Coordinates of C-alpha atoms in Angstrom, one line a residue:
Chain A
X106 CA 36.8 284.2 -24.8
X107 CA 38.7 287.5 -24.4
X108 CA 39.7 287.1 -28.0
X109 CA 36.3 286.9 -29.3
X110 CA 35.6 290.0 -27.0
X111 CA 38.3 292.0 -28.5
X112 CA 37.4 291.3 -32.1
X113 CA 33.4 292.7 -31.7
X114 CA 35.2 295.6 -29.8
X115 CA 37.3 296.1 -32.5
X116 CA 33.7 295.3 -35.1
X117 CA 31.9 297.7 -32.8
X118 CA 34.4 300.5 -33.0
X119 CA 34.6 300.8 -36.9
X120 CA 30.7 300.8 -37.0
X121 CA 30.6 303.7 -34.5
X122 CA 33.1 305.8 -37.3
X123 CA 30.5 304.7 -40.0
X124 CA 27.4 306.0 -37.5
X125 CA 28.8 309.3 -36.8
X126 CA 29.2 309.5 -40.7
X127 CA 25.6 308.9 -41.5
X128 CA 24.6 311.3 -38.6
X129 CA 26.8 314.3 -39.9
X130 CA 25.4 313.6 -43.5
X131 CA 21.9 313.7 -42.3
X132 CA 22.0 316.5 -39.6
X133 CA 23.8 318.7 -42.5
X134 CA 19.9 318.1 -44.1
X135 CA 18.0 318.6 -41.3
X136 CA 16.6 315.0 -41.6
X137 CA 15.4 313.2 -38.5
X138 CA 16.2 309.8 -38.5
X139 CA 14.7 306.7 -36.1
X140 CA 15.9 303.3 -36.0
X141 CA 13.0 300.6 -35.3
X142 CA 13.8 298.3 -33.1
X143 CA 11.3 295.2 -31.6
X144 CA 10.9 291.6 -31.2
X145 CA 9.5 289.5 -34.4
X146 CA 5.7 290.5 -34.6
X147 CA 5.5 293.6 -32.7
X148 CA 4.3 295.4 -35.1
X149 CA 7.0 297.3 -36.9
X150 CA 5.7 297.1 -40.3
X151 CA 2.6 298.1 -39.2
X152 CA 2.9 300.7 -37.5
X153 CA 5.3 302.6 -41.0
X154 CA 2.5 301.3 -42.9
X155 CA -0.2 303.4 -41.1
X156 CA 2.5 306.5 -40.5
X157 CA 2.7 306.6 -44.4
X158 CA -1.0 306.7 -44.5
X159 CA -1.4 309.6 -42.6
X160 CA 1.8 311.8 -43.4
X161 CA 2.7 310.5 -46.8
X162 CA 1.2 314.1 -48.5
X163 CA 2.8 315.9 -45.5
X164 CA 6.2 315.1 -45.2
X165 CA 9.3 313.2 -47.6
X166 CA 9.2 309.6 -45.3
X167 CA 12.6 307.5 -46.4
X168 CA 12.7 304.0 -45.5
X169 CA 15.2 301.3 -44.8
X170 CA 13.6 298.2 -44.2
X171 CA 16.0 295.5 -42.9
X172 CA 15.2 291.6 -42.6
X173 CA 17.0 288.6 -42.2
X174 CA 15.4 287.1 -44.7
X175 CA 12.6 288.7 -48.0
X176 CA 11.6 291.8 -48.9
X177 CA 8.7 291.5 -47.7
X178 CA 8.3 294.1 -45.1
X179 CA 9.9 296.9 -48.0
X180 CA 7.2 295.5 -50.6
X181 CA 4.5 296.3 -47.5
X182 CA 5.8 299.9 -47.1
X183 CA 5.9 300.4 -51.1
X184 CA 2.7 299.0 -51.5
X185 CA 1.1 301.6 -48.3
X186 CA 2.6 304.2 -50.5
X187 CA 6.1 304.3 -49.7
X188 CA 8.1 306.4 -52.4
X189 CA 11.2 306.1 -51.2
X190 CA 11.9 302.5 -50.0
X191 CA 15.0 300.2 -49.9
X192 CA 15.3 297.2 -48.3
X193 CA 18.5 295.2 -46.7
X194 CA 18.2 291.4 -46.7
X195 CA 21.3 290.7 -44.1
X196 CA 21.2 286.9 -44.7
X197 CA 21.5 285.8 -41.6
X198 CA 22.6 288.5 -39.7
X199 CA 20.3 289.1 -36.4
X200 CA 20.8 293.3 -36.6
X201 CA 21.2 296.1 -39.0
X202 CA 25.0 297.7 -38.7
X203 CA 25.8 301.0 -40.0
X204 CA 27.8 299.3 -42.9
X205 CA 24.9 298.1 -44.0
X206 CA 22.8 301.2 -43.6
X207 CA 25.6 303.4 -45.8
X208 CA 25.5 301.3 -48.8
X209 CA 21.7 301.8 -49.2
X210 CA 22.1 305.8 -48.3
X211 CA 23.7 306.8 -51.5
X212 CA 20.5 305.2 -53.1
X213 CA 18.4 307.3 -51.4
X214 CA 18.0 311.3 -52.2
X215 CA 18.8 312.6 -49.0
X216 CA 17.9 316.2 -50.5
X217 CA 14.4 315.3 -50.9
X218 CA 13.9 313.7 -47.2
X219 CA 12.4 314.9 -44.1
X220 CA 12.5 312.0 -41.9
X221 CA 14.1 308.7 -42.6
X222 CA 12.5 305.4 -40.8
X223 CA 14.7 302.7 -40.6
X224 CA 13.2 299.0 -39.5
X225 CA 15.7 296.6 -37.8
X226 CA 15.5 293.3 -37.8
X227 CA 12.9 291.8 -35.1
X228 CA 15.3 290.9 -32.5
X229 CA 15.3 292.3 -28.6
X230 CA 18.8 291.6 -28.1
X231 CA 21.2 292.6 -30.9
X232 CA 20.2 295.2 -32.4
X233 CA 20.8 297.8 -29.3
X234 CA 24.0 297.4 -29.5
X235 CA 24.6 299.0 -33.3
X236 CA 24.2 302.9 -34.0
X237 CA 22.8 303.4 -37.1
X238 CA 23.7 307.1 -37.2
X239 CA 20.1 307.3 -36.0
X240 CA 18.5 310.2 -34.0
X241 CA 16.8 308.1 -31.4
X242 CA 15.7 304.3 -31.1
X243 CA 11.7 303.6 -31.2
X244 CA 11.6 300.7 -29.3
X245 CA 8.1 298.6 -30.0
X246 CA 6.4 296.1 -27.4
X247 CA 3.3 294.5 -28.4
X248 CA 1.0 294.0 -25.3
X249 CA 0.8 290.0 -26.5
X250 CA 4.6 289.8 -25.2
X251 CA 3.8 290.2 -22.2
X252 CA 5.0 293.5 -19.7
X253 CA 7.9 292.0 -18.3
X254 CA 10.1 292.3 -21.0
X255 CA 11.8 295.8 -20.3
X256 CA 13.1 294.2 -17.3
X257 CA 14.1 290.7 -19.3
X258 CA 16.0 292.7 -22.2
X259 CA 17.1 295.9 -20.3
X260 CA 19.9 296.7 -22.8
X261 CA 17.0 297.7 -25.6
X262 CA 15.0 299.8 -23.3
X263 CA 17.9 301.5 -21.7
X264 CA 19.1 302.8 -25.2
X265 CA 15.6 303.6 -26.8
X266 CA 14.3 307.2 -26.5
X267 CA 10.9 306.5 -27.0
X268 CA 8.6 302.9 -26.1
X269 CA 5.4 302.4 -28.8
X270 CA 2.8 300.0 -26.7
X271 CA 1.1 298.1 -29.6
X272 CA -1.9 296.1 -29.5
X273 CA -3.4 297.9 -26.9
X274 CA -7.3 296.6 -28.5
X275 CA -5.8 293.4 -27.5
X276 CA -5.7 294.4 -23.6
X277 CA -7.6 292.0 -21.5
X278 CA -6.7 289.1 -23.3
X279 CA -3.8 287.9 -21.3
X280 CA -2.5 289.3 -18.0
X281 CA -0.6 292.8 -19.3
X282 CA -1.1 295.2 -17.3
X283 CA -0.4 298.9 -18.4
X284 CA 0.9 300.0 -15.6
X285 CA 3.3 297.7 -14.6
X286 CA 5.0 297.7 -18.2
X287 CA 5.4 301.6 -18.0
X288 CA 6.7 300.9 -14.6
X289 CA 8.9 298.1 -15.5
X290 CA 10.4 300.4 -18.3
X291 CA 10.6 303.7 -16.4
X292 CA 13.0 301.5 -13.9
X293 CA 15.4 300.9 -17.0
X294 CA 15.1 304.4 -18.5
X295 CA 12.9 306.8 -16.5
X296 CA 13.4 309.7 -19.9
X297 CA 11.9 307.2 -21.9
X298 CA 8.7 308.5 -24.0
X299 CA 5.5 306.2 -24.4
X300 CA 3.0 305.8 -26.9
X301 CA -0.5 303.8 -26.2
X302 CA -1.2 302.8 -29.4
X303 CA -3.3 300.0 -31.8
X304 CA -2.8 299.7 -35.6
X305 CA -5.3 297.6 -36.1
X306 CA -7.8 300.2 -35.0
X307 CA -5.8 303.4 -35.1
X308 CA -6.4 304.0 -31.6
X309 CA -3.5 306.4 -30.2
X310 CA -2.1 307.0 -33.3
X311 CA -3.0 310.6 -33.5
X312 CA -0.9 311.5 -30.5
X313 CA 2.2 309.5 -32.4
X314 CA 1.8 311.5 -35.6
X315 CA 2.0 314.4 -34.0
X316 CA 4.9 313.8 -32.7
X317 CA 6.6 312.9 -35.6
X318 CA 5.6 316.4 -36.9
X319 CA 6.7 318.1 -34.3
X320 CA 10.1 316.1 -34.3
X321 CA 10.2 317.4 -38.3
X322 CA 9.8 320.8 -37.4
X323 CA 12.1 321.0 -35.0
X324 CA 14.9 319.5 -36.6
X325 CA 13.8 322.1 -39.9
X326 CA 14.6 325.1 -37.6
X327 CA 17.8 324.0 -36.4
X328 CA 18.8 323.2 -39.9
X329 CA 18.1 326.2 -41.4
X330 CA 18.3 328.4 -38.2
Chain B
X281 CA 34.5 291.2 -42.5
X282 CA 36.1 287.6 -43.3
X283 CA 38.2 287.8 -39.9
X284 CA 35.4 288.2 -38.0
X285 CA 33.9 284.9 -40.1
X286 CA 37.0 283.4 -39.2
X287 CA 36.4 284.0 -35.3
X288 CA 32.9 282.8 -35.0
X289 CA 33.8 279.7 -36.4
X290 CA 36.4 279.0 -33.8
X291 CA 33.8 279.7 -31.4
X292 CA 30.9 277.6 -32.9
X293 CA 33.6 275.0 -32.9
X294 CA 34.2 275.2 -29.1
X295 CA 30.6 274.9 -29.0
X296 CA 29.8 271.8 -30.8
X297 CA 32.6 270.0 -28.7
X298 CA 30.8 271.0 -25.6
X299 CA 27.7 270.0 -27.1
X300 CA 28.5 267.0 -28.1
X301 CA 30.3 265.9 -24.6
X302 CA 26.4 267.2 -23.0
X303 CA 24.8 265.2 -25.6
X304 CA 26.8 261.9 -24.4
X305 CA 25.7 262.3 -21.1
X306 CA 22.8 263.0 -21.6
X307 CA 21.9 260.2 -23.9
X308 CA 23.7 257.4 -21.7
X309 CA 21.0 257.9 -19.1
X310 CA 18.5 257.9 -21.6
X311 CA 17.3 261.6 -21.0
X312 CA 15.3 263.3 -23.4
X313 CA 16.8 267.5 -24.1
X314 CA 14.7 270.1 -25.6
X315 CA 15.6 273.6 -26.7
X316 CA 12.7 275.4 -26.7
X317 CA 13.6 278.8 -28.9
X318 CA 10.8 281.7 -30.1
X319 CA 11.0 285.2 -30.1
X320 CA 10.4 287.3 -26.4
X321 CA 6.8 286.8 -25.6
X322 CA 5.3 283.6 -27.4
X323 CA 4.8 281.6 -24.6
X324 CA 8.0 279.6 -23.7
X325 CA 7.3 280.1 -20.2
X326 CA 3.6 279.5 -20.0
X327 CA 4.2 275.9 -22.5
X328 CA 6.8 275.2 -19.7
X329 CA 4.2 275.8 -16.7
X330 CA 1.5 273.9 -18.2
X331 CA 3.9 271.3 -18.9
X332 CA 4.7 270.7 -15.2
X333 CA 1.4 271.2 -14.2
X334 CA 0.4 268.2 -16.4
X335 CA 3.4 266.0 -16.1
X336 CA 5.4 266.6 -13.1
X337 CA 3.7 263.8 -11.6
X338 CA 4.9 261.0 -14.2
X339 CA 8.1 262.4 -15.6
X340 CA 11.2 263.7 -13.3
X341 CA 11.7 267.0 -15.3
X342 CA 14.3 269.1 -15.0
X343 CA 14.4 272.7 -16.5
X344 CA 17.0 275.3 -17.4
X345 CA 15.3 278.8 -17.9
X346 CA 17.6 281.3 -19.7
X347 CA 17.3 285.3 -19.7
X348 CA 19.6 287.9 -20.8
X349 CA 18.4 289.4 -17.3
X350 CA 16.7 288.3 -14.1
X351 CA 15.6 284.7 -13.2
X352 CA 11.9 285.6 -13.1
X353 CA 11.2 283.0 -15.7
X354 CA 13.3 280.2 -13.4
X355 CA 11.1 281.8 -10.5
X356 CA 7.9 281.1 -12.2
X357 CA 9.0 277.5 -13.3
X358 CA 9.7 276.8 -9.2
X359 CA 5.9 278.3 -8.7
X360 CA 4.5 276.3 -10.9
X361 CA 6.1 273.0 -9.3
X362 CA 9.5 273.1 -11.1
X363 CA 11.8 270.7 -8.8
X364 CA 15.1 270.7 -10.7
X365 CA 15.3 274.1 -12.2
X366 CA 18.3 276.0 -12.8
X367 CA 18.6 279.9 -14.3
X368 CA 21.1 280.8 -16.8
X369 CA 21.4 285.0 -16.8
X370 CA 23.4 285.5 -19.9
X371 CA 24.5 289.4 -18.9
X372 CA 23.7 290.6 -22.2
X373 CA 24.3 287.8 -24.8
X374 CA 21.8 287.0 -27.0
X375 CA 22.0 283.3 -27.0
X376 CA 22.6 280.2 -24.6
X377 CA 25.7 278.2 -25.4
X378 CA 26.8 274.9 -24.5
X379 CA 29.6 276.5 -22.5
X380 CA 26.2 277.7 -20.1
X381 CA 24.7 274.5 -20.1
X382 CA 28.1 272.9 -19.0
X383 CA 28.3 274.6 -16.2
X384 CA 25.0 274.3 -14.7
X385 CA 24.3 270.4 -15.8
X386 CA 26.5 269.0 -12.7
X387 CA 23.9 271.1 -10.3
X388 CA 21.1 268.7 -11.7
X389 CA 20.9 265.1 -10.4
X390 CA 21.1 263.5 -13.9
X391 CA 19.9 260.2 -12.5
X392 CA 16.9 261.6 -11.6
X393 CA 15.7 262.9 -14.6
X394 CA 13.5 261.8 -17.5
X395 CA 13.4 264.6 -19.6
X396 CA 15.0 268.2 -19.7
X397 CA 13.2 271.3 -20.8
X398 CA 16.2 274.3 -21.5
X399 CA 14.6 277.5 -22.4
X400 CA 16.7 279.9 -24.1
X401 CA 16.9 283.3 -24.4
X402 CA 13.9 285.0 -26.4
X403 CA 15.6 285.8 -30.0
X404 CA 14.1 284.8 -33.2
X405 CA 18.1 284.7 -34.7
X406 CA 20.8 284.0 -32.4
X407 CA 20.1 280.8 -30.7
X408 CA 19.3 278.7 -33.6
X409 CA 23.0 278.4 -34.4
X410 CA 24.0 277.0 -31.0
X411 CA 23.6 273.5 -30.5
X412 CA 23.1 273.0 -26.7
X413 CA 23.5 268.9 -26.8
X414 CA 19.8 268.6 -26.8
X415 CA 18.0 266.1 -29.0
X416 CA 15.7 268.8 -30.7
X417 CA 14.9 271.9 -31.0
X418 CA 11.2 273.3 -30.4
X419 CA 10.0 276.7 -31.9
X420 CA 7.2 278.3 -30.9
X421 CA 5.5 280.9 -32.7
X422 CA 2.6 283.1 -31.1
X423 CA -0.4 283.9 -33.7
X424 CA -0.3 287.3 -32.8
X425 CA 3.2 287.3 -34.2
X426 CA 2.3 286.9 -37.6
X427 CA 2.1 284.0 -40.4
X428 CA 5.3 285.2 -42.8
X429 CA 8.0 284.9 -39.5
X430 CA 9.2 281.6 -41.2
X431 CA 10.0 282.8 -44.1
X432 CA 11.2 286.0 -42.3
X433 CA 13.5 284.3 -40.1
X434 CA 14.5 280.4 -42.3
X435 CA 17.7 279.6 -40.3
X436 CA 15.1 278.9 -36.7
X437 CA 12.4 276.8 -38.4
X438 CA 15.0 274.8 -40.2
X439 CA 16.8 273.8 -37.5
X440 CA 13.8 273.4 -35.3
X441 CA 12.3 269.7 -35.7
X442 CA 9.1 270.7 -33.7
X443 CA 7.2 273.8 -34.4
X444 CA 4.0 274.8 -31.3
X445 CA 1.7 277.6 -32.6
X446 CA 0.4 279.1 -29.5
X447 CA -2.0 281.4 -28.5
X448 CA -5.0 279.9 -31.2
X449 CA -7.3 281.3 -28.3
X450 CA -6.7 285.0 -30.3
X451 CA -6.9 283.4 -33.4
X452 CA -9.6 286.0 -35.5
X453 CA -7.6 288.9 -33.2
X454 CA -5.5 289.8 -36.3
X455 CA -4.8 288.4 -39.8
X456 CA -2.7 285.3 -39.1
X457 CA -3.6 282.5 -41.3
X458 CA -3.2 279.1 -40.0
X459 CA -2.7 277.3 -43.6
X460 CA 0.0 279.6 -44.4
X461 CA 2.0 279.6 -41.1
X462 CA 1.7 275.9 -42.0
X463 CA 2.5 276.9 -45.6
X464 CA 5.4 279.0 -44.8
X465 CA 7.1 276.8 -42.0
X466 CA 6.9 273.4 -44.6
X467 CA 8.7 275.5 -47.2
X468 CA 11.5 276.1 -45.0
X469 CA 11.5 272.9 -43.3
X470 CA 8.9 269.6 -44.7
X471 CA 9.9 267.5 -41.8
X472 CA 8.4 269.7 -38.8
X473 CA 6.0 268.3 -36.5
X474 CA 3.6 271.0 -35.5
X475 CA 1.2 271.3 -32.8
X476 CA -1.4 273.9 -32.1
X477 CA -1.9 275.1 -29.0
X478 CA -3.3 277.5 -26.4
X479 CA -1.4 277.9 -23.4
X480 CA -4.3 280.2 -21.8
X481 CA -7.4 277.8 -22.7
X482 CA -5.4 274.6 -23.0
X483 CA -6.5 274.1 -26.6
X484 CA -4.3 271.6 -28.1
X485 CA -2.1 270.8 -25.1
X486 CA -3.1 267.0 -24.7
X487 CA -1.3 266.0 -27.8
X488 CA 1.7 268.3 -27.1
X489 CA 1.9 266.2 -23.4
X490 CA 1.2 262.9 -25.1
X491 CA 3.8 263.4 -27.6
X492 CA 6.1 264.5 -24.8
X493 CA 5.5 261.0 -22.9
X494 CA 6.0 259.1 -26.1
X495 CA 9.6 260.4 -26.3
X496 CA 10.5 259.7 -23.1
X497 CA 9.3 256.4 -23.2
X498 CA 10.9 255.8 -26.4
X499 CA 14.3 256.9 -24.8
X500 CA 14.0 255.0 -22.1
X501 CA 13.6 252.2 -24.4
X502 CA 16.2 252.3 -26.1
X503 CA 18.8 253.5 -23.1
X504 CA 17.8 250.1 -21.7
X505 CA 17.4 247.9 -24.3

């Protein structure tokens, strides 16, 4: 057992030399990067699909679109109007590593990129333990999944910067209460920052592109300042 | 990369010999084993309850609830009449193993069980390449979750023999398709049993508790005969 330990250490370690690459490339550009990160269904896809909608004409969106398995979720971000879109099939593998994430970068024209989304694959577990170079981790929770799971899969919340609530037009049909997610979250990570949102019906979704704007310009001025 | 192949397969290999040895014991007192697997949030817990509310009168059940943290799920199971339940907190890993079950399966009178229910950890990937020594493996996929997670995620509804689609109450909530979940999950695997199910309405949950009842009969049949 504390050889198998050793060996992800040693798996981890060589990842962490690839993140801080990525980083340093995209820093140097001033692009902001966030790494998706939910259980199956959350709402992911969704939720890229209605960003592009709204800020497609406004800013450069990049996106890495990781699954275990299809393309589908990079064909659904080309076909919402995604211009700049590659997808990683890891074929099998339950998380996106930053191996993985600098053999698509190349393909990608960092030059003419303002913010670069990056979808995981759905999985609560693994994927918090793998820097992708990224800015921050958006961690999604769907209100169907019930408002205990911050507390049942702390490792996820604890590295995320920012928690998307999804499905909120879905309140009131099962026992999720609002409060008592944000609660259960703030317990694992009381910085984190939370969004109310639906993509079904668009509710909240103002304040969240907003923010992604602001992120943009941000990043900008301390690029070029 | 390949030494870290190398690794995993000694571990998996540990694994099936603990599996196995759980397997024999459970099958020479003719106990029925399922590892019920889903992503966080489509109801493992709630199938569980209703389960024990319908059966704990006919069937000596016993229950193993696994979380990466807490034992709320072990403490709703004892709630909701659970006698012989047992909580697995993995610390972090993303999976049960047999290695897990080993070591709680002497704190449960095997002689006075008919059937045992081991809930793993919520994780769409991981867990379907542990065998735990039980006889199947049940996936359950939540409609709000989406119709394509078969073909998203192969490697769990392939080596799943028994599929529950819960939460058909929402059904109409989003766009999930019921003849292409069916569609999608017979692609990957043509020999899954599926049931459909609500775990809030109890929709569908008659045949799911007949079906369990068959099995154990059927085992106890043949562990006698």
């Amino acid at each position: 057992m504390s050889e198998k330990i050793t060996v992800e250490k040693k798996v981890l370690s060589e990842n962490d030399k690839l993140a801080v690459n990525i980083r340093t490339q995209l820093k140097q550009r001033g692009i902001v990067a966030l790494n998706f990160v939910s259980s199956p269904g959350s709402g992911k896809t969704s939720l890229l699909e209605k960003t592009l909608g709204a800020l497609n004409n406004e800013l450069r969106i990049g996106l890495i679109a990781g699954d275990v398995q299809t393309e589908n979720d990079a064909n659904r971000l080309l076909r919402a109007g995604g211009k700049m879109v590659r997808p990683i099939v890891t074929g099998g593998a339950c998380h996106l590593d930053a191996r993985m994430i600098s053999r698509v970068l190349p393909e990608l024209d960092l030059e003419k990129i303002d913010v670069l989304f990056i979808e995981n694959v759905g999985n609560l577990v693994c994927p918090s333990s793998y820097d992708l170079g990224e800015d921050m981790k958006v961690v999604l929770l769907s209100t169907t999944e019930g408002d205990d799971k911050p507390l049942k899969y702390p490792g996820m919340f604890r590295r995320s910067s920012v928690m998307v609530i999804n499905k909120i037009d879905l309140l009131g049909s099962s026992d999720f209460d609002m409060n008592r997610v944000k609660e259960n979250a703030r317990r694992i990570n009381a910085d984190l920052k939370i969004f109310e949102v639906s993509c079904r019906t668009g509710q909240g979704l103002g304040e969240w592109y907003d923010w992604i704007k602001h992120l943009v310009n941000d990043a900008r001025t301390s690029a070029t300042g």
